[in-house]
XYZ file of C-alpha atoms in Angstrom:
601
model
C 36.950 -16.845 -2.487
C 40.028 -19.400 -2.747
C 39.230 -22.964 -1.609
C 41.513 -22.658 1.271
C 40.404 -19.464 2.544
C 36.611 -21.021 2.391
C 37.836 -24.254 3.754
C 39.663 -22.360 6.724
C 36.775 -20.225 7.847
C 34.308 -22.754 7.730
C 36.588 -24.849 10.066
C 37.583 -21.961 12.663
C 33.183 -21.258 12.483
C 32.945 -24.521 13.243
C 35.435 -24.909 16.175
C 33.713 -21.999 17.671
C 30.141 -23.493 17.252
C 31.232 -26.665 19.303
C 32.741 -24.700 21.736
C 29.088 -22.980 22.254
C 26.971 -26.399 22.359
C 25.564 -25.854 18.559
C 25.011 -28.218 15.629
C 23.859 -25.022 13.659
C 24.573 -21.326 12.943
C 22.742 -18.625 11.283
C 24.418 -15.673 9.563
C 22.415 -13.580 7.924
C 23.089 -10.628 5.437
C 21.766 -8.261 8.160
C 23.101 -5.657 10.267
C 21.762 -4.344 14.075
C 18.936 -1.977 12.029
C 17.771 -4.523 9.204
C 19.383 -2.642 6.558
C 19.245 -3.657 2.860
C 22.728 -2.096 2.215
C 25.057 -2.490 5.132
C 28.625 -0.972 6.425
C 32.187 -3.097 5.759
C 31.952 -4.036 9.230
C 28.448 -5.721 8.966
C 29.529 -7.896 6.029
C 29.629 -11.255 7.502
C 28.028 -13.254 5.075
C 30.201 -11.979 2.515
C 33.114 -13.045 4.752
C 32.275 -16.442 5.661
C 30.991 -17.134 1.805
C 32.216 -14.839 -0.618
C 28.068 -14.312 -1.619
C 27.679 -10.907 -2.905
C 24.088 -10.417 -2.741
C 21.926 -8.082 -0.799
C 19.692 -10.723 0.471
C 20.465 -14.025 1.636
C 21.027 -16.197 5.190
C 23.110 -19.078 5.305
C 22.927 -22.184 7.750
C 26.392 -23.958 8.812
C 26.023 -27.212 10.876
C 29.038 -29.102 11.523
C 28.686 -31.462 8.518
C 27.584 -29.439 5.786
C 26.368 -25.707 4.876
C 24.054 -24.421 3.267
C 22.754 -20.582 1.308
C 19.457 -19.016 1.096
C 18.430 -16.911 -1.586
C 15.190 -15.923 -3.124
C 14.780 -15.345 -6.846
C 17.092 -12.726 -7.413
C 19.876 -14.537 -6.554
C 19.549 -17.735 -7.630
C 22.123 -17.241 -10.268
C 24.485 -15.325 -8.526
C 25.131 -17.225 -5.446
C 26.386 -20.006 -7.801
C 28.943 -17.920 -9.230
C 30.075 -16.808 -5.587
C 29.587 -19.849 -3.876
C 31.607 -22.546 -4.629
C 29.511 -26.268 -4.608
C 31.942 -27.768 -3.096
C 30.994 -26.365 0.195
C 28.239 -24.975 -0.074
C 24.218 -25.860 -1.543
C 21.822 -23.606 -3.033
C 18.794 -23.091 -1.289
C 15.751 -20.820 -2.447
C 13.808 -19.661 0.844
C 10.656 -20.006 -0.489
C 11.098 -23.558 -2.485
C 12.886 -24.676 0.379
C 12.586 -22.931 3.329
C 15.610 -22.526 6.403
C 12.976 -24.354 8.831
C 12.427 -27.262 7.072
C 15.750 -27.726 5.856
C 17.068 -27.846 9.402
C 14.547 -29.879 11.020
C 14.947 -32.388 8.750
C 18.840 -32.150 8.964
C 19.052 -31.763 12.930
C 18.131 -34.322 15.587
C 15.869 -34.554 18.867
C 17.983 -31.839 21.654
C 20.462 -30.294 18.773
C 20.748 -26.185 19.422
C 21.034 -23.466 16.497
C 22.910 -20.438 17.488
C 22.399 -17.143 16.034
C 23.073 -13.022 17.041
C 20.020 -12.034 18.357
C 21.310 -8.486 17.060
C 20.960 -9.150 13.605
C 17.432 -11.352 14.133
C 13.777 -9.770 14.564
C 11.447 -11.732 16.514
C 8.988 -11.577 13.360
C 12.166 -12.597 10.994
C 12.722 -16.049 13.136
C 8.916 -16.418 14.286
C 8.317 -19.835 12.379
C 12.279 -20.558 12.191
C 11.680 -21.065 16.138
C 8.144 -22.711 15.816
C 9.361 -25.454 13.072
C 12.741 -26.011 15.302
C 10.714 -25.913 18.681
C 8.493 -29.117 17.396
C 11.689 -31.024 16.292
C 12.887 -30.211 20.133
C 15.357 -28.340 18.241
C 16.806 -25.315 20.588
C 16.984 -21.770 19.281
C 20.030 -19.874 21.074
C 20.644 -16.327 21.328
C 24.555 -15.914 21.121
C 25.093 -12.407 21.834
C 29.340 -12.393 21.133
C 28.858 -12.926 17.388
C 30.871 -16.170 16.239
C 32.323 -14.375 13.115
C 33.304 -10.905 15.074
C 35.467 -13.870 17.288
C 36.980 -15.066 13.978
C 37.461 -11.517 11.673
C 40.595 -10.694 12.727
C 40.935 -7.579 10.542
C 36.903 -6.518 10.527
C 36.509 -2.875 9.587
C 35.475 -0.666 12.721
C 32.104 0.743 12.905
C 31.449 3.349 10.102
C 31.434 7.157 12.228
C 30.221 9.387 8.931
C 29.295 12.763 9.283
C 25.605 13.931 10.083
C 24.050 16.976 8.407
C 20.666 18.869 8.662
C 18.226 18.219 6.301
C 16.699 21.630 5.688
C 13.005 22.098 5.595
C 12.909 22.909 2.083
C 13.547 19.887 1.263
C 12.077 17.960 4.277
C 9.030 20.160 3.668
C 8.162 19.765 7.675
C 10.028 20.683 10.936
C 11.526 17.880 12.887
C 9.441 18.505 16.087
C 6.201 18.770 14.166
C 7.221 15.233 12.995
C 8.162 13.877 16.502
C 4.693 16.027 17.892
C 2.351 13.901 15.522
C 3.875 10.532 16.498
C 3.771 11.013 19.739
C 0.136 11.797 19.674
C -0.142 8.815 18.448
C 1.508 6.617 20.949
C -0.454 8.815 23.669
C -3.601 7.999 22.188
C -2.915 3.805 21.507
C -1.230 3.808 25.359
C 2.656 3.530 24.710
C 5.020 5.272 26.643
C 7.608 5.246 24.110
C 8.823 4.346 20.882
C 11.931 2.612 19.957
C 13.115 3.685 16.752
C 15.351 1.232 14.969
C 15.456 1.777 11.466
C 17.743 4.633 10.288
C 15.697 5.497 7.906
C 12.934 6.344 9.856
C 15.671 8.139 11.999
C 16.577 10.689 9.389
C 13.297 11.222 8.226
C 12.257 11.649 12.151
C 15.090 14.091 12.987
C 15.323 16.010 9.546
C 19.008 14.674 9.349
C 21.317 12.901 6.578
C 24.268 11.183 7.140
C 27.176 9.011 5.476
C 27.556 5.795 7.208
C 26.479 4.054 3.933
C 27.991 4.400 0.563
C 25.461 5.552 -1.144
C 22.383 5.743 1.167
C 22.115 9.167 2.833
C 22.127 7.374 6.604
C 23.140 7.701 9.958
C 23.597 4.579 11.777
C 21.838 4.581 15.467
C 18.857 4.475 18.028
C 16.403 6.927 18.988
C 13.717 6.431 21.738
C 10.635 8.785 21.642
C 8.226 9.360 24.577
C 4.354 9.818 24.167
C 5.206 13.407 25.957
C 7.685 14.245 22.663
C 10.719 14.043 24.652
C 13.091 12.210 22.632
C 16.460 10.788 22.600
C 19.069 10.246 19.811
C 21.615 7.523 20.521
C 24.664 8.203 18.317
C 28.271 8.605 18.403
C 29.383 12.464 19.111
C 31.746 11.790 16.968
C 29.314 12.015 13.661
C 27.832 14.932 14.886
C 29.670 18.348 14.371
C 29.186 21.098 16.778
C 26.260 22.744 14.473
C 24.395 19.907 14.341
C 24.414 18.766 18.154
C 23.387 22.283 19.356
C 20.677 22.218 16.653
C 19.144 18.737 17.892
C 19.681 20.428 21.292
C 17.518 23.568 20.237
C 15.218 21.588 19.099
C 14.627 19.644 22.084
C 16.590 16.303 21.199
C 18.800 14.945 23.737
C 22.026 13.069 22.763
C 23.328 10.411 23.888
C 25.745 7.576 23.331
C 25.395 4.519 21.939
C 26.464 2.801 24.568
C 23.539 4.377 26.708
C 20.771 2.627 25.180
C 20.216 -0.513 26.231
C 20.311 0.792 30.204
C 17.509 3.284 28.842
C 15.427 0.473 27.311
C 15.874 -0.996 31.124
C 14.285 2.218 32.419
C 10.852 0.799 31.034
C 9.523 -1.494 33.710
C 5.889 -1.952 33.402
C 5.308 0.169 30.742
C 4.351 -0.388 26.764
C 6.917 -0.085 24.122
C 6.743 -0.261 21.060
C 9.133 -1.939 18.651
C 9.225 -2.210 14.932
C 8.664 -5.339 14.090
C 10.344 -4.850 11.001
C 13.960 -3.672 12.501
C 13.467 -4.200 15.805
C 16.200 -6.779 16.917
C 15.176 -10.001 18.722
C 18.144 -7.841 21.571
C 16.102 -5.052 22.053
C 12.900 -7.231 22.464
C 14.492 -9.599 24.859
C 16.227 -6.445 26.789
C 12.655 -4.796 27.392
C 11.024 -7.944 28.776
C 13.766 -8.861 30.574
C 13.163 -5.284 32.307
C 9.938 -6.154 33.129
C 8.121 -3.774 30.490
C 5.802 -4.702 27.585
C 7.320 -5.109 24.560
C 4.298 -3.848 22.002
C 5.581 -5.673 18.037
C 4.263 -3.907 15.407
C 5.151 -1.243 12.798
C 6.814 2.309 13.327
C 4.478 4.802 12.819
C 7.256 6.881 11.310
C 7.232 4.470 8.374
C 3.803 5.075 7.032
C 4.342 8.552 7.708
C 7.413 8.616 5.702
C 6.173 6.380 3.028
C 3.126 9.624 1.901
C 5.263 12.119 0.924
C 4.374 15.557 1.473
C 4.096 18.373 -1.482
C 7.717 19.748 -1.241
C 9.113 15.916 -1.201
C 6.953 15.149 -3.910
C 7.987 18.577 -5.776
C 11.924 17.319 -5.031
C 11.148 14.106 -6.408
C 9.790 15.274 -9.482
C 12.498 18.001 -9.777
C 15.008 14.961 -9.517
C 13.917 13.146 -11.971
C 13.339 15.724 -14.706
C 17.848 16.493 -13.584
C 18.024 12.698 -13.952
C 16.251 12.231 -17.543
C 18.568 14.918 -19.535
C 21.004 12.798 -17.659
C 19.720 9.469 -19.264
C 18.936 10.848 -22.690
C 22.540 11.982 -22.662
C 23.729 8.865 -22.245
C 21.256 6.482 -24.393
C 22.340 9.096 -27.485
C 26.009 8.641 -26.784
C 25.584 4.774 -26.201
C 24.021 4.317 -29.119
C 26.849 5.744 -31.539
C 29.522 3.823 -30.129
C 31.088 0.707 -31.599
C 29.793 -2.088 -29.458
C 33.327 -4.154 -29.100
C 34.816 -0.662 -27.849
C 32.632 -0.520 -24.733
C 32.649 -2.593 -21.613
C 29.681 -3.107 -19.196
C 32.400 -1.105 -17.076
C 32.942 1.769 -19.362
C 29.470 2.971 -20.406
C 28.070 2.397 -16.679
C 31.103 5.284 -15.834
C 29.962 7.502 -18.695
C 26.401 7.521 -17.218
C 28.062 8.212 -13.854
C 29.365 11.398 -15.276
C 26.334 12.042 -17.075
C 24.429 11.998 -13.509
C 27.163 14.306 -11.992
C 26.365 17.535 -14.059
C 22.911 17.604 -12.873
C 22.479 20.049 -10.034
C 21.963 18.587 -6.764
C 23.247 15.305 -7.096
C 25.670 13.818 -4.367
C 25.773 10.355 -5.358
C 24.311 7.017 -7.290
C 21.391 5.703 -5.342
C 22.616 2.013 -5.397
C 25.492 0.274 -7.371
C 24.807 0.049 -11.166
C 23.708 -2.839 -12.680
C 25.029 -3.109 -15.753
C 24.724 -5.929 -17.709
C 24.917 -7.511 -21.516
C 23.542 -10.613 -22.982
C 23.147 -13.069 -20.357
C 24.692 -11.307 -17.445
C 21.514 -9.158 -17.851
C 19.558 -12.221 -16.792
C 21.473 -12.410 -13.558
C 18.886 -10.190 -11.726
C 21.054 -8.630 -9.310
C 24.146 -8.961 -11.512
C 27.178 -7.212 -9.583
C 29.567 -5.447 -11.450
C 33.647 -5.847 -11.124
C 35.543 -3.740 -13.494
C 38.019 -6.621 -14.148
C 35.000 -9.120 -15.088
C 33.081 -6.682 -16.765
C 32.230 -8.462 -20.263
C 32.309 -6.663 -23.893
C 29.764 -5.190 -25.213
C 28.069 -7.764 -28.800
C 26.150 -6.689 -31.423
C 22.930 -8.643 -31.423
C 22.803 -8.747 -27.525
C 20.834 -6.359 -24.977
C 21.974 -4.400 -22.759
C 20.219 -3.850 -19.412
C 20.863 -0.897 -17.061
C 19.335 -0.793 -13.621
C 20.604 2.878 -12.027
C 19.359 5.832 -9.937
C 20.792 9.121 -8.413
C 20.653 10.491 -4.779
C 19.748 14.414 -4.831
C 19.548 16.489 -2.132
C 15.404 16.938 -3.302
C 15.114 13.285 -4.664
C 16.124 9.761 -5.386
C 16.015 8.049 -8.755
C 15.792 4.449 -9.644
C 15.560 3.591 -13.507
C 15.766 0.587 -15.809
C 15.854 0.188 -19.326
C 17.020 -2.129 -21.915
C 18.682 -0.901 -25.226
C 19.050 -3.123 -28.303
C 22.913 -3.447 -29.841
C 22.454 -4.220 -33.305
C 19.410 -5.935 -34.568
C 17.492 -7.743 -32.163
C 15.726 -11.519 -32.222
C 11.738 -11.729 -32.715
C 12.133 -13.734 -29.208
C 13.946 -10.592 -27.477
C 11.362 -8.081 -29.005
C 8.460 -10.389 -28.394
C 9.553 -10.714 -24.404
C 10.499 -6.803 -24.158
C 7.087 -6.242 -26.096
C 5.130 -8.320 -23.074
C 6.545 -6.856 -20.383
C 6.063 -3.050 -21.391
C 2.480 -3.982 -21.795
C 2.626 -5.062 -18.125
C 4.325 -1.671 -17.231
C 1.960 -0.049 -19.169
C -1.285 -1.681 -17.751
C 0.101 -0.838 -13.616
C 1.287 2.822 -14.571
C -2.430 3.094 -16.028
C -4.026 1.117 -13.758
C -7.062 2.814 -11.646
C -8.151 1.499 -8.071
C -10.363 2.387 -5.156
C -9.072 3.457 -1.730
C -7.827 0.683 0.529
C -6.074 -1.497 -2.675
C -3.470 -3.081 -1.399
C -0.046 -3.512 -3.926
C -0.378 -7.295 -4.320
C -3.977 -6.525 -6.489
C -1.484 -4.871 -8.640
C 0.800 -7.209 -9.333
C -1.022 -10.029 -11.397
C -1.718 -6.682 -13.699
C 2.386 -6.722 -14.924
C 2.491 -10.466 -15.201
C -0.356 -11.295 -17.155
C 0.849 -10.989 -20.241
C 3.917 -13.168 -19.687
C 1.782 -15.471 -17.745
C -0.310 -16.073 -21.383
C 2.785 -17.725 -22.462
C 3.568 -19.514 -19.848
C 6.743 -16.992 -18.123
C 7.191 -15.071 -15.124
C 9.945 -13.719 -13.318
C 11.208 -14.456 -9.452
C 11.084 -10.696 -8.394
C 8.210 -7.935 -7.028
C 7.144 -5.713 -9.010
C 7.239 -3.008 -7.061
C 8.778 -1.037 -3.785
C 8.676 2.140 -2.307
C 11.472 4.451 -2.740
C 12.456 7.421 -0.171
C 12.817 11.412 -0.526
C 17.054 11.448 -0.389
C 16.967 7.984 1.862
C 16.700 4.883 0.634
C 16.029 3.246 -2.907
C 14.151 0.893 -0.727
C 11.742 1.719 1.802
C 8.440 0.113 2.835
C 6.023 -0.183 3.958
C 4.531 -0.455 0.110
C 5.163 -2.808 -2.367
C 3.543 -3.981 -5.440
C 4.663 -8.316 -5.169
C 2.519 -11.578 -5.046
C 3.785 -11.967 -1.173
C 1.328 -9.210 -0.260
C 1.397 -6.653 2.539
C -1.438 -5.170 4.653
C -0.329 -1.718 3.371
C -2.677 -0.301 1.005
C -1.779 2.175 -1.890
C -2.362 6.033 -0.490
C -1.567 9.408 -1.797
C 2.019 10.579 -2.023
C 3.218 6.774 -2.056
C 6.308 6.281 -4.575
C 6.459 3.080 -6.501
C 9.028 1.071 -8.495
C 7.023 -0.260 -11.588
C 9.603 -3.043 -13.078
C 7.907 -6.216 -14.332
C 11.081 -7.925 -16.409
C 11.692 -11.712 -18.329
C 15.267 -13.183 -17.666
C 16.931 -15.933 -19.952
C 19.416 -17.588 -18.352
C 22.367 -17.912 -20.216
C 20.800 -15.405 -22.641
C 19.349 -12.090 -21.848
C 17.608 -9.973 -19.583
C 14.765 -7.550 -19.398
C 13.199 -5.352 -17.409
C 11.732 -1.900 -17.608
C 11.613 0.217 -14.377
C 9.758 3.530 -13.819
C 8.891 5.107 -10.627
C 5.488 6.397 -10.017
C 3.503 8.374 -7.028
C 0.191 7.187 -6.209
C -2.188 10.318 -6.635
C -6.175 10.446 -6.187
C -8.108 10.939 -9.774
C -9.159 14.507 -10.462
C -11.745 14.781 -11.540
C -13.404 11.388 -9.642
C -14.899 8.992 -11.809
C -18.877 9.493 -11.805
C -21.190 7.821 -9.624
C -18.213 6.472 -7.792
C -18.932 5.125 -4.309
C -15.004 5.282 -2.841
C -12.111 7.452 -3.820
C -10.597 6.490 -6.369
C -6.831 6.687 -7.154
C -3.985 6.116 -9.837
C -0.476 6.928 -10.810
C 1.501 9.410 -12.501
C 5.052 8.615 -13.914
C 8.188 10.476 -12.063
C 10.626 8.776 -14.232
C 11.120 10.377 -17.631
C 13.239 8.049 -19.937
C 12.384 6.537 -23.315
C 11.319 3.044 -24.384
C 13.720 1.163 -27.005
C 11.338 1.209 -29.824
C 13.557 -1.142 -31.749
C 11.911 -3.636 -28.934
C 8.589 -3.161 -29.478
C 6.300 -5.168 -31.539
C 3.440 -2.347 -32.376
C 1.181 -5.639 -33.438
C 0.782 -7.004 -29.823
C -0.270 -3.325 -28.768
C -4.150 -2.272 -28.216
C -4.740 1.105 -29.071
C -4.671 2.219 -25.449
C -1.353 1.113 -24.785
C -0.418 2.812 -28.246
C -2.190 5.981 -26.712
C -0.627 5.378 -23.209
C 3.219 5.141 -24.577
C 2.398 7.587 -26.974
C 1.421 10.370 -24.290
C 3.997 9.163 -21.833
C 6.713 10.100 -24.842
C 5.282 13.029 -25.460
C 5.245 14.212 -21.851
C 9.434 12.964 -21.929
C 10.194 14.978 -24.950
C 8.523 18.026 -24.048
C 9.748 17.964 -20.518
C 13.483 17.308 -21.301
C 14.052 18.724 -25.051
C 14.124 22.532 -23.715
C 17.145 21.480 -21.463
C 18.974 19.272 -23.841
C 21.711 20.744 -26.200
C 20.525 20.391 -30.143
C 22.052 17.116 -31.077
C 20.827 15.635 -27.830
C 17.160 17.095 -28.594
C 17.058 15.636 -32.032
C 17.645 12.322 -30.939
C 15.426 12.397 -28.025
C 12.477 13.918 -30.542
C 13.141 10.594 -32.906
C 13.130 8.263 -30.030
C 9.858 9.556 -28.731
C 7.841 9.960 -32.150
C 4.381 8.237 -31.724
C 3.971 4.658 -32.821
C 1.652 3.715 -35.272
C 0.141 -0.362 -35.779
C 1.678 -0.424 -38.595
C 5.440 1.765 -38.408
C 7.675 2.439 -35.844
C-alpha cells in the first residue's frame, strides 16, 4: 500500500473513532463465522494495512498503531506493513492486552465489532482492560464498512448437495444424533455458526470461498431435530431448497435470525465458543435466555471421519500423488533460471487438474525459493515471483479439493547441489516427521504430547520453528478444521479414530531457506493391540503419498528404524502410484524411492 493511501485511511479510521468516544480500535482478520479464509467483503485488515496474512489483529489508537501476528507471520507483515505507521507485534511475546493497558489511560474506551469477536477470543483482552478501568465497547456499525466506499457485496455462491457417497451418512441421521445430544445435556437448541460444521451438518457444499467448498450462514437446531437454515435463497437453486425441504429443513433468511435467537427466553443455548460471535451471545442474553459457551458437537463429530470419508480421503490422495510425482520429475529436468516460483507452481496446478474429481486447490500455493521459503506463509504474486538458483531450495506447500477428499502436502526439492547446513536441517526435521507418523499412544493422548516428538531433534541443536505441528484437515471442507491439533499451545481434544492430521515439523532461515515436510495422516487404533496392554492403543497411517528429496538426507544421522520407517513408507509410494504413472514417470518415481542404505543413497 502507497504511503498516502495508508496515511489517508488511518486518518478517516481515526476521525470515525473520535466521533464514537474511543482511544482504540480492533480489527481483526475475522469474518461473522471465524473463518480462516474469508470473502472480499470481509477483508478489512487487508484494507486498512495492506497485511496479507491469514492471521493477525491490529490495534489503532489515535497516536500510533500497531499489528499482531504470531510466528508465521513475523516476516511477512514487515514486507506488507510499512514501519512508518505501523509496529510489529507477536501475540504471544507481546500480547494485545498488555500492549494496550500500558498504552491507554484510567476511563479510555476500545471499540471493536462484536460480529467479528467471540466472547472466548476477547475473554482476557476485557479482563486486562477492565483492571486498567479501560472500557471494552461493542460497536455494532463497523468503522471500516463506514469508510470502504467500494467494499465488495456479500459473496451469494451457489449451494449443492453433497451426496451420501461421499458424505457416507444422511443429513437427518446427522442432525438426529446431535440433537440427542442436546436433549440429553438440557439445551433447547443449538446455534450453529461455523460453516463448516454447516455443510458437514446439512450434507451441502457451496462456493462462497475461493477455494473452500463453503456456504456462508446460520443454522439453529432444536433438541426435537427441527432445524433451521438461515441463508440467502438466492444460493440455493430450486433442487436444493425442495431437497432441504424434504428432508425436514426449514429455510429462512438471513435476515431472520437474530429475531429467532430472541425467541429463546429462558431457555439454554448453546453457542460455539469457537465461532460463536460476542453478537449472537449478547443477542441471547439480552432475550433473557441462557447462553450455554462451549464447543459444537458437530465439530468432534466431523473431526472422526467415517469409512466412506476416510475411503475418499485416501482415494484423493493416491489422484493427488501421480499428480505430485508428475510434477517433481518434470521440475527436476528443467533449467533452474528458466522457471519462476510462478511458473512451476502453474505446472503443478495443471498437474492436479487431470486427476479425476478435482474441483479446485485446497488453499493458495506456497511457493517459495531460497529465502522466500523461510517466510512461513510466503504469499505468492506473479509479478514478484523470484527466479528459480541453483544451489537454493525450493519449498512447496499445496493441496487439492476433490469431491471425496482434500489434500495438503509439503516438500522441499534441492536445485543443484545442496549445503551440509541445508541437508543437516532437512535431515533433522524428517526424523521429527518420522518419529510422529510412527509414533504409538494410548487412548485419551492429547496432540500437544505429540509435538515435543517433531522438535526434538532440532531442539538438540538448539532450533525450533514458530508454527504447530499439526491440524486437522476436512473431507471436501476445509484444509483447516479443529478441533485437533498436534502444537505446544495444547487443546483438551484428544487423538481418536478417523482423526486427520497435518504432520509438518520445518526449520526456517531467514534470509536463507526454508524447510518443512508435510504429510497428512489418520489416527487409526493398532491391530493387532500391543500385549498385555491395559488401554487401547492407537497410531497413524500416512494418506499422503509423495517422496522425500534424498539428495537432503544425511543417511548417518538415521537409526535403523527411521531407515526401516522411510524405507517402507517409499515402498508403499512406489507401489501405490507406479501402476498409474506413464513409463518415464514410473522410472523416476522407482529411483527416487529406492531404499537407503547407512552408507549410499
Amino acid at each position: 500500500m502507497k504511503d498516502e493511501l495508508q496515511k489517508s485511511r488511518l486518518k478517516g479510521l481515526r476521525a470515525e473513532m473520535k466521533a464514537f468516544g474511543l482511544r482504540a480500535y480492533l480489527i481483526p482478520r475475522a469474518d461473522e463465522h471465524q473463518n480462516e479464509y474469508v470473502p472480499p467483503c470481509a477483508e478489512r485488515l487487508n484494507w486498512i494495512s495492506g497485511f496479507n496474512g491469514t492471521a493477525g489483529l491490529a490495534a489503532i489508537t489515535i497516536d500510533t498503531a500497531a499489528m499482531f501476528v504470531d510466528g508465521r507471520y513475523t516476516l511477512q507483515v514487515q514486507d506488507e506493513c510499512s514501519d512508518e505507521f505501523w509496529k510489529y507485534k507477536h501475540l504471544t511475546d507481546n500480547p494485545l492486552d498488555l500492549w494496550l493497558s500500558r498504552l491507554l489511560s484510567s476511563g479510555d474506551k476500545v471499540g471493536f465489532d462484536p460480529k467479528l469477536f467471540t466472547n472466548t477470543g476477547l475473554g482476557r483482552i476485557k479482563t486486562v482492560l477492565e483492571n486498567a478501568k479501560i472500557e471494552l465497547v461493542a460497536i455494532e456499525e463497523n468503522l471500516i464498512d463506514k469508510l470502504w466506499q467500494d467494499q465488495p457485496a456479500p459473496p451469494l455462491g451457489s449451494v449443492f448437495l453433497y451426496p451420501e457417497k461421499y458424505s457416507g451418512e444422511p443429513s437427518k441421521a446427522k442432525r438426529d444424533r446431535i440433537a440427542g445430544g442436546l436433549k440429553e445435556t438440557g439445551q433447547e437448541a443449538l446455534v450453529v455458526s461455523s460453516p463448516d460444521n454447516l455443510a458437514w451438518l446439512f450434507n451441502i457444499r457451496g462456493s462462497d470461498l475461493a477455494l473452500t467448498p463453503i456456504a456462508l450462514g446460520y443454522a439453529i437446531l432444536k433438541s426435537d431435530g427441527s432445524s433451521t437454515l438461515f441463508m440467502d435463497a438466492q444460493k440455493l437453486s430450486a433442487e436444493v431448497q425442495q431437497h432441504l425441504e424434504d428432508d425436514g429443513v426449514l429455510v429462512a433468511s438471513p435476515d431472520q435470525f437474530e429475531p429467532t435467537l430472541k425467541t429463546f427466553k429462558d431457555k439454554t443455548v448453546r453457542v460455539d465458543h469457537v465461532t460463536g460471535s460476542a453478537f449472537i451471545v449478547d443477542v441471547l442474553r439480552k432475550s433473557g435466555a441462557q447462553a450455554d459457551l462451549g464447543p459444537d458437537p458437530c465439530t468432534a463429530d466431523k473431526a472422526c471421519k467415517n469409512d466412506t470419508e476416510l475411503q475418499g480421503m485416501q482415494k484423493a490422495h493416491i489422484r493427488d500423488g501421480v499428480a505430485l510425482v508428475k510434477f517433481f520429475h518434470w521440475f527436476k529436468q528443467q533449467p533452474a533460471e528458466a522457471e519462476t516460483e510462478w511458473t512451476v507452481s502453474e505446472q503443478l496446478a495443471r498437474f492436479r487438474e487431470q486427476g479425476d474429481l478435482y474441483k479446485s486447490p485446497s488453499f493458495q500455493t506456497i511457493s517459495a525459493v531460497g529465502a522466500n521459503g523461510a517466510i512461513v506463509h510466503y504469499g505468492l504474486v506473479k509479478e514478484k515471483a523470484s527466479p528459480l538458483k541453483s544451489g537454493e531450495l525450493y519449498l512447496v506447500d499445496s493441496g487439492g479439493q476433490y469431491l471425496d477428499g482434500t489434500t495438503d502436502v509439503t516438500r522441499v526439492l534441492a536445485i543443484g547441489a545442496p549445503t551440509e547446513e541445508m541437508v543437516r536441517r532437512y535431515t533433522q526435521v524428517l526424523k521429527g516427521h518420522v518419529a510422529v507418523s510412527s509414533a504409538r499412544f494410548v487412548e485419551g493422548t492429547t496432540g500437544a504430547a505429540l509435538d515435543p516428538l517433531a522438535r526434538q531433534f532440532l531442539w538438540a541443536d538448539g532450533v525450533d520453528y514458530d508454527h504447530g505441528t499439526g491440524h486437522g484437515v476436512g473431507c471436501y471442507l476445509s484444509v483447516h478444521e479443529g478441533p485437533q491439533s498436534i502444537s505446544k499451545r495444547g487443546t483438551a481434544t484428544s487423538l481418536q479414530p478417523g482423526m486427520v492430521l497435518s504432520n509438518e515439523p520445518g526449520y526456517y532461515k531467514a534470509g536463507a531457506f526454508g524447510i518443512r515436510i508435510e504429510s497428512l495422516l489418520v489416527v487409526k487404533q493398532l491391530e493387532p493391540q500391543p500385549k498385555n496392554a491395559e488401554r487401547a492403543t492407537l497410531g497413524f497411517e500416512t494418506l499422503t503419498l509423495a517422496p522425500f528429496e534424498r539428495s537432503l538426507i544425511d543417511v548417518g544421522m538415521l537409526s535403523a528404524d527411521e531407515c526401516n520407517w522411510i524405507n517402507a513408507y517409499h515402498t508403499r509410494v512406489r507401489e501405490t502410484l507406479v501402476p498409474l504413472l506413464n513409463d518415464f514417470d514410473a522410472a523416476f518415481l522407482k529411483q527416487e524411492t529406492r531404499h537407503i542404505h547407512p552408507r549410499s543413497l
